[in-house]
Short mmCIF file of C-alpha atoms in Angstrom, two decimals:
data_model
loop_
_atom_site.label_atom_id
_atom_site.label_comp_id
_atom_site.label_asym_id
_atom_site.label_seq_id
_atom_site.Cartn_x
_atom_site.Cartn_y
_atom_site.Cartn_z
CA UNK D 209 -14.57 -28.06 17.17
CA UNK D 210 -17.40 -30.45 17.76
CA UNK D 211 -19.44 -29.40 14.76
CA UNK D 212 -16.56 -28.01 12.76
CA UNK D 213 -13.99 -30.74 12.84
CA UNK D 214 -15.83 -33.90 13.74
CA UNK D 215 -17.14 -34.25 10.22
CA UNK D 216 -14.77 -34.50 7.31
CA UNK D 217 -15.47 -31.29 5.41
CA UNK D 218 -18.49 -29.11 4.71
CA UNK D 219 -19.61 -29.96 1.22
CA UNK D 220 -22.43 -28.97 -1.01
CA UNK D 221 -24.69 -31.72 -2.23
CA UNK D 222 -24.21 -32.16 -5.94
CA UNK D 223 -26.94 -30.30 -7.75
CA UNK D 224 -28.55 -30.62 -11.08
CA UNK D 225 -29.67 -27.28 -12.49
CA UNK D 226 -33.17 -27.97 -11.28
CA UNK D 227 -32.17 -29.02 -7.78
CA UNK D 228 -29.93 -25.96 -7.50
CA UNK D 229 -32.95 -23.78 -8.13
CA UNK D 230 -35.06 -25.77 -5.71
CA UNK D 231 -32.52 -25.78 -2.89
CA UNK D 232 -31.41 -22.23 -3.60
CA UNK D 233 -27.73 -22.90 -3.09
CA UNK D 234 -28.19 -24.39 0.36
CA UNK D 235 -25.06 -25.73 2.00
CA UNK D 236 -25.49 -29.12 3.58
CA UNK D 237 -23.17 -31.25 5.65
CA UNK D 238 -22.85 -34.28 3.43
CA UNK D 239 -19.72 -36.35 3.80
CA UNK D 240 -20.78 -38.61 0.96
CA UNK D 241 -20.61 -35.91 -1.72
CA UNK D 242 -16.85 -35.49 -1.85
CA UNK D 243 -16.43 -37.13 -5.21
CA UNK D 244 -19.48 -35.61 -6.87
CA UNK D 245 -19.57 -31.95 -5.83
CA UNK D 246 -18.26 -29.98 -8.76
CA UNK D 247 -16.51 -26.65 -8.00
CA UNK D 248 -18.91 -24.79 -10.26
CA UNK D 249 -21.74 -25.93 -7.94
CA UNK D 250 -19.90 -25.55 -4.66
CA UNK D 251 -18.61 -22.02 -5.33
CA UNK D 252 -21.96 -20.22 -5.75
CA UNK D 253 -23.38 -22.16 -2.81
CA UNK D 254 -20.64 -21.16 -0.40
CA UNK D 255 -20.58 -17.56 -1.67
CA UNK D 256 -24.31 -17.42 -1.01
CA UNK D 257 -23.73 -18.80 2.46
CA UNK D 258 -21.03 -16.19 3.03
CA UNK D 259 -23.57 -13.46 2.30
CA UNK D 260 -25.96 -14.98 4.86
CA UNK D 261 -23.26 -15.51 7.48
CA UNK D 262 -22.17 -11.89 7.04
CA UNK D 263 -25.22 -10.91 9.10
CA UNK D 264 -23.69 -12.63 12.14
CA UNK D 265 -20.76 -10.23 11.98
CA UNK D 266 -23.03 -7.36 10.96
CA UNK D 267 -25.19 -7.58 14.07
CA UNK D 268 -22.25 -8.13 16.40
CA UNK D 269 -20.44 -5.13 14.94
CA UNK D 270 -23.52 -2.91 15.09
CA UNK D 271 -23.66 -3.46 18.85
CA UNK D 272 -19.94 -3.16 19.50
CA UNK D 273 -19.20 -0.13 17.32
CA UNK D 274 -22.06 1.96 18.68
CA UNK D 275 -24.42 1.84 15.72
CA UNK D 276 -27.41 0.22 17.44
CA UNK D 277 -28.94 0.12 20.90
CA UNK D 278 -31.86 -1.54 22.63
CA UNK D 279 -35.38 -0.40 21.82
CA UNK D 280 -38.20 0.17 24.30
CA UNK D 281 -40.57 -2.63 25.17
CA UNK D 282 -37.93 -5.35 25.31
CA UNK D 283 -35.93 -6.51 28.30
CA UNK D 284 -32.21 -6.80 27.68
CA UNK D 285 -31.12 -6.92 31.32
CA UNK D 286 -28.06 -9.11 31.65
CA UNK D 287 -27.46 -9.30 27.91
CA UNK D 288 -23.79 -9.83 27.12
CA UNK D 289 -24.09 -7.17 24.43
CA UNK D 290 -24.64 -4.76 27.31
CA UNK D 291 -22.42 -6.16 30.04
CA UNK D 292 -19.53 -7.39 27.87
CA UNK D 293 -19.34 -10.19 30.41
CA UNK D 294 -17.92 -12.56 27.85
CA UNK D 295 -16.94 -16.17 28.31
CA UNK D 296 -16.44 -19.18 26.08
CA UNK D 297 -20.18 -19.42 25.57
CA UNK D 298 -20.48 -15.89 24.13
CA UNK D 299 -20.71 -14.93 20.45
CA UNK D 300 -19.91 -18.46 19.27
CA UNK D 301 -21.51 -17.79 15.91
CA UNK D 302 -18.57 -15.62 14.88
CA UNK D 303 -16.22 -18.59 15.13
CA UNK D 304 -18.55 -21.34 13.97
CA UNK D 305 -20.07 -19.61 10.94
CA UNK D 306 -16.62 -18.73 9.61
CA UNK D 307 -15.35 -22.30 9.86
CA UNK D 308 -18.52 -23.64 8.27
CA UNK D 309 -17.75 -21.66 5.12
CA UNK D 310 -14.00 -22.10 5.38
CA UNK D 311 -14.32 -25.84 5.08
CA UNK D 312 -16.32 -25.44 1.88
CA UNK D 313 -13.73 -23.07 0.43
CA UNK D 314 -11.03 -25.53 1.47
CA UNK D 315 -12.92 -28.32 -0.31
CA UNK D 316 -12.72 -26.31 -3.51
CA UNK D 317 -9.02 -25.65 -2.97
CA UNK D 318 -8.20 -29.28 -2.17
CA UNK D 319 -10.26 -30.78 -4.98
CA UNK D 320 -8.93 -28.37 -7.63
CA UNK D 321 -5.26 -28.13 -6.71
CA UNK D 322 -3.30 -29.39 -9.70
CA UNK D 323 -6.45 -29.55 -11.83
CA UNK D 324 -5.79 -26.90 -14.46
CA UNK D 325 -9.40 -26.85 -15.59
CA UNK D 326 -10.48 -25.33 -12.29
CA UNK D 327 -7.57 -23.01 -11.59
CA UNK D 328 -9.84 -19.94 -11.43
CA UNK D 329 -12.12 -21.61 -8.87
CA UNK D 330 -9.07 -22.50 -6.84
CA UNK D 331 -7.89 -18.87 -6.89
CA UNK D 332 -11.25 -17.43 -5.86
CA UNK D 333 -11.55 -19.95 -3.02
CA UNK D 334 -8.10 -18.94 -1.73
CA UNK D 335 -9.10 -15.28 -1.78
CA UNK D 336 -12.27 -15.98 0.18
CA UNK D 337 -10.36 -18.22 2.58
CA UNK D 338 -8.08 -15.26 3.26
CA UNK D 339 -11.11 -12.99 3.68
CA UNK D 340 -12.49 -15.25 6.43
CA UNK D 341 -9.23 -15.92 8.23
CA UNK D 342 -8.52 -12.20 8.42
CA UNK D 343 -11.73 -11.56 10.35
CA UNK D 344 -11.10 -14.59 12.58
CA UNK D 345 -7.60 -13.43 13.49
CA UNK D 346 -8.87 -9.91 14.18
CA UNK D 347 -11.33 -11.21 16.77
CA UNK D 348 -9.59 -14.29 18.18
CA UNK D 349 -5.86 -13.97 17.53
CA UNK D 350 -4.35 -17.45 17.18
CA UNK D 351 -6.54 -19.77 15.10
CA UNK D 352 -6.32 -23.26 13.57
CA UNK D 353 -4.87 -22.50 10.13
CA UNK D 354 -2.36 -25.03 8.83
CA UNK D 355 -4.32 -27.94 10.35
CA UNK D 356 -7.69 -26.28 10.92
CA UNK D 357 -9.58 -27.52 7.88
CA UNK D 358 -8.55 -31.17 7.78
CA UNK D 359 -11.85 -32.49 9.13
CA UNK D 360 -11.76 -35.97 10.69
CA UNK D 361 -8.15 -36.33 9.59
CA UNK D 362 -7.24 -34.00 12.46
CA UNK D 363 -9.77 -33.40 15.22
CA UNK D 364 -7.29 -31.56 17.45
CA UNK D 365 -5.61 -29.04 15.14
CA UNK D 366 -2.74 -26.85 16.21
CA UNK D 367 -3.50 -23.18 16.79
CA UNK D 368 -1.20 -21.07 14.63
CA UNK D 369 0.34 -17.81 15.77
CA UNK D 370 -1.89 -14.92 14.65
CA UNK D 371 0.92 -12.85 13.11
CA UNK D 372 2.17 -15.89 11.21
CA UNK D 373 -1.34 -16.50 9.87
CA UNK D 374 -1.50 -12.90 8.68
CA UNK D 375 1.70 -13.36 6.69
CA UNK D 376 0.40 -16.64 5.26
CA UNK D 377 -2.77 -14.90 4.09
CA UNK D 378 -0.73 -12.39 2.11
CA UNK D 379 1.18 -15.28 0.52
CA UNK D 380 -2.12 -17.02 -0.28
CA UNK D 381 -3.55 -13.87 -1.85
CA UNK D 382 -0.43 -13.26 -3.96
CA UNK D 383 -0.54 -16.83 -5.28
CA UNK D 384 -4.24 -16.51 -6.15
CA UNK D 385 -3.60 -13.24 -7.96
CA UNK D 386 -0.84 -14.83 -10.01
CA UNK D 387 -3.15 -17.61 -11.18
CA UNK D 388 -5.90 -15.13 -12.05
CA UNK D 389 -3.40 -13.05 -14.03
CA UNK D 390 -2.18 -16.10 -15.91
CA UNK D 391 -5.47 -17.82 -16.63
CA UNK D 392 -8.13 -15.15 -16.19
CA UNK D 393 -8.72 -14.76 -19.91
CA UNK D 394 -7.67 -18.25 -20.95
CA UNK D 395 -10.02 -20.36 -23.02
CA UNK D 396 -8.41 -23.63 -21.92
CA UNK D 397 -9.67 -23.44 -18.33
CA UNK D 398 -13.19 -23.51 -16.98
CA UNK D 399 -14.54 -19.97 -16.78
CA UNK D 400 -16.14 -18.77 -13.58
CA UNK D 401 -19.21 -17.64 -15.46
CA UNK D 402 -22.52 -17.79 -13.62
CA UNK D 403 -20.90 -19.64 -10.71
CA UNK D 404 -19.38 -16.32 -9.75
CA UNK D 405 -22.22 -14.51 -7.97
CA UNK D 406 -19.92 -11.66 -6.97
CA UNK D 407 -18.17 -10.40 -10.13
CA UNK D 408 -19.88 -12.50 -12.82
CA UNK D 409 -16.63 -14.09 -13.95
CA UNK D 410 -14.52 -10.93 -14.09
CA UNK D 411 -11.06 -12.16 -13.08
CA UNK D 412 -9.60 -8.65 -12.98
CA UNK D 413 -12.15 -7.59 -10.39
CA UNK D 414 -11.23 -10.62 -8.29
CA UNK D 415 -7.58 -9.54 -8.48
CA UNK D 416 -8.47 -6.04 -7.34
CA UNK D 417 -10.68 -7.35 -4.55
CA UNK D 418 -7.81 -9.57 -3.44
CA UNK D 419 -5.63 -6.47 -3.30
CA UNK D 420 -8.31 -4.81 -1.15
CA UNK D 421 -8.19 -7.67 1.38
CA UNK D 422 -4.40 -7.59 1.35
CA UNK D 423 -4.51 -3.84 1.96
CA UNK D 424 -6.83 -4.33 4.94
CA UNK D 425 -4.46 -6.96 6.37
CA UNK D 426 -1.33 -4.84 5.94
CA UNK D 427 -3.04 -1.76 7.35
CA UNK D 428 -3.74 -3.68 10.57
CA UNK D 429 -0.29 -5.28 10.55
CA UNK D 430 1.64 -2.01 10.25
CA UNK D 431 1.84 -1.65 14.02
CA UNK D 432 3.21 -4.24 16.41
CA UNK D 433 5.33 -7.26 15.64
CA UNK D 434 4.70 -7.21 11.88
CA UNK D 435 5.56 -3.54 11.34
CA UNK D 436 8.72 -4.18 9.33
CA UNK D 437 7.07 -6.94 7.31
CA UNK D 438 4.08 -4.74 6.49
CA UNK D 439 6.26 -1.85 5.39
CA UNK D 440 7.99 -4.10 2.88
CA UNK D 441 4.79 -5.82 1.75
CA UNK D 442 3.14 -2.49 0.93
CA UNK D 443 5.36 -2.49 -2.13
CA UNK D 444 4.08 -5.82 -3.46
CA UNK D 445 0.58 -5.05 -4.69
CA UNK D 446 -0.19 -6.20 -8.21
CA UNK D 447 -0.40 -3.69 -11.04
CA UNK D 448 -4.16 -4.11 -11.41
CA UNK D 449 -4.64 -1.94 -8.35
CA UNK D 450 -7.67 -1.82 -6.09
CA UNK D 451 -11.40 -2.28 -6.55
CA UNK D 452 -13.12 1.03 -5.86
CA UNK D 453 -16.67 -0.17 -6.24
CA UNK D 454 -19.09 -1.67 -3.73
CA UNK D 455 -18.53 -5.43 -3.45
CA UNK D 456 -21.79 -7.33 -3.17
CA UNK D 457 -22.92 -10.94 -3.33
CA UNK D 458 -26.16 -11.62 -5.13
CA UNK D 459 -27.16 -15.18 -6.05
CA UNK D 460 -30.42 -13.87 -7.47
CA UNK D 461 -32.48 -12.85 -4.46
CA UNK D 462 -36.23 -13.20 -4.96
CA UNK D 463 -38.78 -10.97 -3.23
CA UNK D 464 -41.57 -13.54 -3.17
CA UNK D 465 -39.80 -16.39 -1.42
CA UNK D 466 -37.37 -17.18 1.38
CA UNK D 467 -34.60 -16.42 -1.09
CA UNK D 468 -34.47 -12.72 -0.27
CA UNK D 469 -31.61 -10.51 0.88
CA UNK D 470 -30.45 -11.63 4.37
CA UNK D 471 -30.13 -8.09 5.77
CA UNK D 472 -33.71 -7.29 4.76
CA UNK D 473 -34.86 -10.62 6.15
CA UNK D 474 -33.19 -9.96 9.51
CA UNK D 475 -33.86 -6.28 10.04
CA UNK D 476 -37.00 -5.67 8.00
CA UNK D 477 -39.36 -8.56 7.29
CA UNK D 478 -39.61 -12.08 5.97
CA UNK D 479 -41.04 -12.90 2.57
CA UNK D 480 -44.38 -13.57 4.28
CA UNK D 481 -44.41 -10.07 5.76
CA UNK D 482 -43.58 -10.80 9.40
CA UNK D 483 -41.05 -8.43 10.89
CA UNK D 484 -37.43 -9.56 11.07
CA UNK D 485 -35.88 -10.61 14.36
CA UNK D 486 -34.32 -7.22 15.02
CA UNK D 487 -36.77 -4.90 13.28
CA UNK D 488 -38.42 -3.76 16.49
CA UNK D 489 -35.80 -4.64 19.09
CA UNK D 490 -32.88 -2.55 17.83
CA UNK D 491 -32.75 1.21 17.27
CA UNK D 492 -29.91 3.67 16.54
CA UNK D 493 -27.78 5.23 19.27
CA UNK D 494 -27.65 8.86 20.30
CA UNK D 495 -23.91 8.54 19.84
CA UNK D 496 -24.07 7.78 16.12
CA UNK D 497 -26.70 10.49 15.61
CA UNK D 498 -24.18 13.02 16.88
CA UNK D 499 -22.20 12.57 13.66
CA UNK D 500 -25.17 13.82 11.64
CA UNK D 501 -27.28 16.19 13.74
CA UNK D 502 -24.67 18.84 14.50
CA UNK D 503 -23.56 17.63 17.93
CA UNK D 504 -20.22 16.45 16.52
CA UNK D 505 -20.73 16.93 12.79
CA UNK D 506 -23.53 18.13 10.53
CA UNK D 507 -24.67 15.84 7.74
CA UNK D 508 -28.41 16.02 7.25
CA UNK D 509 -28.14 14.52 3.76
CA UNK D 510 -26.67 11.19 4.79
CA UNK D 511 -28.69 11.21 8.00
CA UNK D 512 -31.92 11.38 6.02
CA UNK D 513 -30.73 8.59 3.72
CA UNK D 514 -30.01 6.26 6.63
CA UNK D 515 -32.71 6.86 9.25
CA UNK D 516 -36.49 6.76 9.15
CA UNK D 517 -37.97 10.20 9.94
CA UNK D 518 -34.54 11.75 10.45
CA UNK D 519 -35.55 15.14 9.06
CA UNK D 520 -38.65 15.22 11.28
CA UNK D 521 -36.55 14.42 14.32
CA UNK D 522 -38.67 11.44 15.32
CA UNK D 523 -36.29 8.55 14.70
CA UNK D 524 -36.26 6.42 17.89
CA UNK D 525 -32.79 6.50 19.50
CA UNK D 526 -31.22 5.38 22.78
CA UNK D 527 -27.96 4.93 24.66
CA UNK D 528 -26.74 1.34 24.76
CA UNK D 529 -27.62 -0.25 28.09
CA UNK D 530 -30.18 2.36 29.10
CA UNK D 531 -33.52 0.73 29.92
CA UNK D 532 -35.36 3.74 31.33
CA UNK D 533 -37.84 5.73 29.20
CA UNK D 534 -36.63 4.11 26.01
CA UNK D 535 -38.21 4.94 22.66
CA UNK D 536 -39.95 2.14 20.80
CA UNK D 537 -39.72 1.56 17.09
CA UNK D 538 -42.02 3.25 14.60
CA UNK D 539 -44.57 0.47 14.27
CA UNK D 540 -43.88 -1.53 11.13
CA UNK D 541 -40.79 0.49 10.28
CA UNK D 542 -37.24 -0.54 11.18
CA UNK D 543 -35.27 2.64 11.95
CA UNK D 544 -32.95 2.00 8.99
CA UNK D 545 -35.68 1.73 6.35
CA UNK D 546 -36.65 5.13 4.91
CA UNK D 547 -39.35 3.98 2.49
CA UNK D 548 -43.09 4.43 2.93
CA UNK D 549 -44.92 1.15 3.39
CA UNK D 550 -44.67 -1.78 5.77
CA UNK D 551 -44.20 -5.54 5.49
CA UNK D 552 -45.10 -6.80 2.02
CA UNK D 553 -46.10 -3.29 0.95
CA UNK D 554 -42.64 -1.88 1.63
CA UNK D 555 -41.22 -0.63 -1.68
CA UNK D 556 -37.61 -0.51 -2.78
CA UNK D 557 -35.86 2.62 -1.56
CA UNK D 558 -32.52 4.30 -0.99
CA UNK D 559 -30.40 4.02 2.13
CA UNK D 560 -29.22 0.97 4.09
CA UNK D 561 -32.14 -1.49 3.97
CA UNK D 562 -32.93 -0.94 0.32
CA UNK D 563 -34.76 -3.93 -1.07
CA UNK D 564 -35.61 -7.59 -0.73
CA UNK D 565 -33.51 -8.24 -3.84
CA UNK D 566 -30.53 -5.96 -3.12
CA UNK D 567 -27.09 -7.55 -3.29
CA UNK D 568 -25.53 -8.21 0.11
CA UNK D 569 -22.73 -5.68 0.56
CA UNK D 570 -19.55 -7.20 2.03
CA UNK D 571 -17.02 -4.42 1.33
CA UNK D 572 -18.04 -0.87 0.39
CA UNK D 573 -15.96 1.26 -1.95
CA UNK D 574 -15.69 3.87 0.80
CA UNK D 575 -13.68 1.49 2.99
CA UNK D 576 -11.16 0.93 0.20
CA UNK D 577 -10.68 4.66 -0.32
CA UNK D 578 -10.06 5.23 3.39
CA UNK D 579 -7.58 2.35 3.47
CA UNK D 580 -5.75 3.98 0.56
CA UNK D 581 -5.86 7.34 2.34
CA UNK D 582 -4.22 5.88 5.44
CA UNK D 583 -1.61 4.10 3.34
CA UNK D 584 -0.73 7.40 1.67
CA UNK D 585 -0.62 9.15 5.04
CA UNK D 586 1.98 6.60 6.10
CA UNK D 587 4.09 7.10 2.98
CA UNK D 588 2.69 4.28 0.83
CA UNK D 589 1.26 6.03 -2.21
CA UNK D 590 -0.58 3.17 -3.87
CA UNK D 591 -3.28 5.04 -5.77
CA UNK D 592 -3.73 8.77 -5.22
CA UNK D 593 -2.76 10.94 -2.27
CA UNK D 594 -4.32 10.89 1.19
CA UNK D 595 -6.51 13.96 0.73
CA UNK D 596 -7.96 12.77 -2.58
CA UNK D 597 -8.75 9.31 -1.24
CA UNK D 598 -10.25 10.85 1.89
CA UNK D 599 -12.65 12.94 -0.20
CA UNK D 600 -13.40 10.01 -2.49
CA UNK D 601 -14.26 7.87 0.54
CA UNK D 602 -16.86 10.40 1.68
CA UNK D 603 -18.33 10.60 -1.80
CA UNK D 604 -18.39 6.81 -2.13
CA UNK D 605 -20.32 6.55 1.14
CA UNK D 606 -22.95 8.98 -0.10
CA UNK D 607 -23.00 7.24 -3.48
CA UNK D 608 -23.86 3.87 -1.91
CA UNK D 609 -26.66 5.37 0.15
CA UNK D 610 -28.25 7.12 -2.82
CA UNK D 611 -28.60 3.87 -4.74
CA UNK D 612 -31.70 1.73 -4.49
CA UNK D 613 -31.80 -2.03 -4.21
CA UNK D 614 -32.05 -2.94 -7.86
CA UNK D 615 -30.78 0.33 -9.31
CA UNK D 616 -27.04 0.36 -8.66
CA UNK D 617 -26.32 3.34 -10.91
CA UNK D 618 -23.78 5.70 -9.42
CA UNK D 619 -24.55 9.37 -8.97
CA UNK D 620 -22.92 11.70 -11.48
CA UNK D 621 -19.60 13.30 -10.70
CA UNK D 622 -21.36 16.66 -10.41
CA UNK D 623 -23.82 15.32 -7.83
CA UNK D 624 -21.08 13.70 -5.77
CA UNK D 625 -18.92 16.82 -5.86
CA UNK D 626 -21.88 18.99 -4.86
CA UNK D 627 -22.60 16.75 -1.87
CA UNK D 628 -18.96 16.88 -0.73
CA UNK D 629 -18.82 20.65 -1.08
CA UNK D 630 -21.99 21.08 0.96
CA UNK D 631 -20.72 18.68 3.63
CA UNK D 632 -17.45 20.55 3.96
CA UNK D 633 -19.23 23.89 4.11
CA UNK D 634 -21.56 22.67 6.85
CA UNK D 635 -18.47 21.67 8.85
CA UNK D 636 -16.13 24.52 7.97
CA UNK D 637 -12.81 24.32 9.76
CA UNK D 638 -13.49 20.86 11.23
CA UNK D 639 -10.59 18.58 10.28
CA UNK D 640 -12.78 15.51 10.63
CA UNK D 641 -14.48 16.61 7.41
CA UNK D 642 -12.00 19.07 5.86
CA UNK D 643 -8.78 17.08 5.60
CA UNK D 644 -6.70 20.17 4.81
CA UNK D 645 -7.60 21.58 8.24
CA UNK D 646 -5.77 18.74 10.01
CA UNK D 647 -2.35 20.01 11.10
CA UNK D 648 -0.77 16.86 12.56
CA UNK D 649 -0.42 13.24 11.52
CA UNK D 650 -2.58 12.25 14.50
CA UNK D 651 -5.39 14.55 13.38
CA UNK D 652 -5.16 13.24 9.83
CA UNK D 653 -5.41 9.65 11.02
CA UNK D 654 -8.32 10.57 13.28
CA UNK D 655 -10.08 12.20 10.33
CA UNK D 656 -9.58 9.13 8.12
CA UNK D 657 -10.75 6.61 10.72
CA UNK D 658 -13.68 8.77 11.84
CA UNK D 659 -14.93 9.14 8.29
CA UNK D 660 -14.45 5.41 7.74
CA UNK D 661 -16.50 4.86 10.89
CA UNK D 662 -19.28 7.05 9.49
CA UNK D 663 -19.15 5.31 6.11
CA UNK D 664 -19.41 1.89 7.79
CA UNK D 665 -22.41 2.96 9.86
CA UNK D 666 -24.83 0.04 9.67
CA UNK D 667 -22.88 -1.19 6.66
CA UNK D 668 -20.09 -3.16 8.32
CA UNK D 669 -19.81 -2.48 12.03
CA UNK D 670 -17.42 -5.39 12.45
CA UNK D 671 -14.69 -3.56 10.53
CA UNK D 672 -15.48 -0.32 12.35
CA UNK D 673 -15.06 -2.16 15.66
CA UNK D 674 -11.67 -3.57 14.64
CA UNK D 675 -10.53 -0.12 13.58
CA UNK D 676 -11.55 1.34 16.92
CA UNK D 677 -9.55 -1.38 18.67
CA UNK D 678 -6.55 -0.56 16.49
CA UNK D 679 -6.63 3.25 16.60
CA UNK D 680 -8.93 4.42 19.39
CA UNK D 681 -10.98 6.41 16.87
CA UNK D 682 -13.55 7.77 16.90
CA UNK D 683 -12.49 9.11 20.29
CA UNK D 684 -14.75 8.42 23.26
CA UNK D 685 -14.88 9.97 26.72
CA UNK D 686 -17.01 9.95 29.84
CA UNK D 687 -20.35 8.19 30.03
CA UNK D 688 -22.60 10.61 28.16
CA UNK D 689 -24.85 9.36 25.37
CA UNK D 690 -23.07 11.52 22.78
CA UNK D 691 -19.54 11.15 24.15
CA UNK D 692 -19.23 7.38 24.21
CA UNK D 693 -20.72 4.28 22.63
CA UNK D 694 -19.82 2.10 25.63
CA UNK D 695 -22.78 0.39 27.30
CA UNK D 696 -24.00 1.85 30.58
CA UNK D 697 -24.02 -1.72 31.88
CA UNK D 698 -20.41 -2.51 30.97
CA UNK D 699 -18.59 -4.84 33.35
CA UNK D 700 -15.34 -4.71 31.37
CA UNK D 701 -12.24 -4.01 33.43
CA UNK D 702 -10.27 -2.38 30.62
CA UNK D 703 -9.60 1.36 30.73
CA UNK D 704 -12.17 2.19 28.07
CA UNK D 705 -14.70 -0.30 29.55
CA UNK D 706 -14.69 -2.34 26.34
CA UNK D 707 -13.51 -5.88 25.55
CA UNK D 708 -10.54 -6.42 23.23
CA UNK D 709 -11.33 -9.88 21.89
CA UNK D 710 -13.73 -12.81 21.99
CA UNK D 711 -12.95 -16.11 23.70
CA UNK D 712 -12.93 -19.46 21.93
CA UNK D 713 -16.16 -21.51 22.03
CA UNK D 714 -16.73 -23.98 24.84
CA UNK D 715 -16.74 -26.87 22.37
CA UNK D 716 -13.19 -25.96 21.41
CA UNK D 717 -12.02 -26.20 25.01
CA UNK D 718 -13.92 -29.46 25.49
CA UNK D 719 -12.53 -31.22 22.43
CA UNK D 720 -9.17 -29.70 21.53
CA UNK D 721 -6.30 -29.60 24.03
CA UNK D 722 -4.42 -27.19 21.77
CA UNK D 723 -6.78 -24.27 22.34
CA UNK D 724 -4.95 -21.30 23.92
CA UNK D 725 -5.82 -20.88 27.58
CA UNK D 726 -5.53 -18.15 30.19
CA UNK D 727 -7.05 -15.49 27.95
CA UNK D 728 -8.98 -12.42 29.10
CA UNK D 729 -11.64 -10.70 27.03
CA UNK D 730 -10.40 -7.39 28.48
CA UNK D 731 -6.60 -7.64 28.41
CA UNK D 732 -5.50 -10.30 25.88
CA UNK D 733 -5.15 -8.09 22.83
CA UNK D 734 -4.67 -9.18 19.23
CA UNK D 735 -1.05 -8.74 18.12
CA UNK D 736 -1.74 -5.59 16.07
CA UNK D 737 -3.72 -3.90 18.84
CA UNK D 738 -1.12 -1.55 20.33
CA UNK D 739 -3.60 1.24 21.09
#
């Protein structure tokens, strides 16, 4: 961990109110700020950085889950996103960006442990630490956990067993929830207030979000070596229940400066009007279009809310890895921006890329509903039955898409119900849409995961990718553009021609003798991956 563990800890330079505005919550590596960085300054800074780092996972997941492909006019020959020829120099940002933020969250935890004034900050940091470690375990398996955030005090940390880390995360979440329950409304501790750029100081929402993360962990853990543990732990959720609203981070994005939404900045344009890095280079896949245009399922409503010119049939699409006769982007228009106007003249709109000032979505309500649906399918009735949660997940997906960047008002119940009815009618008898038409447990699980996959389309491909690894859904076959999302240039040796994990960065192998060795990107599965 050359850049992760050679320094002591990632800290945020102590701000005054003015310097916070000037620096816009930048995170800096400053080993001299340990005694002066107050948690109420560090927390918003690292949450802001989490929103920015989310794009690393977003782009990776969009490639891997079949949401985006290469556009015409750009050479991608030999790209590891096409070949899956992964080594320790591939996708390092997934590992490094997580540990960058983890060390800041750990700073909050370490500096506030035993300090009653900051108990709420401590709890939120533990929740976000669990959030990050979950995604690290899902992609890498064993990770430095008990010794991984000690900085220069331990430059060669032990790699903890992945399943053991998963159990520790549940313990961490439960402890954080207990503190939020005890002190969330207390006047004798420092309130989260404006430092909380996620829930604006609402401790109950943090509890529910913590339950969401715990639910995601236990859903993955229910197969494999932790099956018995997960079954028992499903009965330990706190009474507050789950957060069934879209979880976003918004530090106060500004449309006229570099402080704009990171998704817009990456996939649309910068604050000066130049196109984002991926605006022209990435376009949707024929595979994902098949879930909207009638090939697999019919859903013109959501299709038109996601893709530019969907109704006209002129959205540029391709099969991943194909570099022959490839469509180019619609000049000035990323395929996922449905508004009229380019660069600085692009107005706020509905869909995926909504606005320069939209909050950065990190967990949609739809995902929570589908997690609850699967839990109910497996006999864990946590909140509603499987069919109800399944329908609510579809409605929540549509609801997010119909919102604009600044207007986060939900559609009325009548509008959501009308959309669901029309969607079911357009797919009459298809159990992937009409849950009651599924006649076996396997079909019901396929329906839940497929609809989750659709809901996560260009929203959080990383989670969709993990769910494919876990379940094998949505099902793929052959090499056709609408039957598989696997790259035509895949060099993977696994049966489905896809990798199962990433390998640790080269710097890890160079500096830490404890890094697991002998791993294969195609056969060394994560402990919960029994598919």
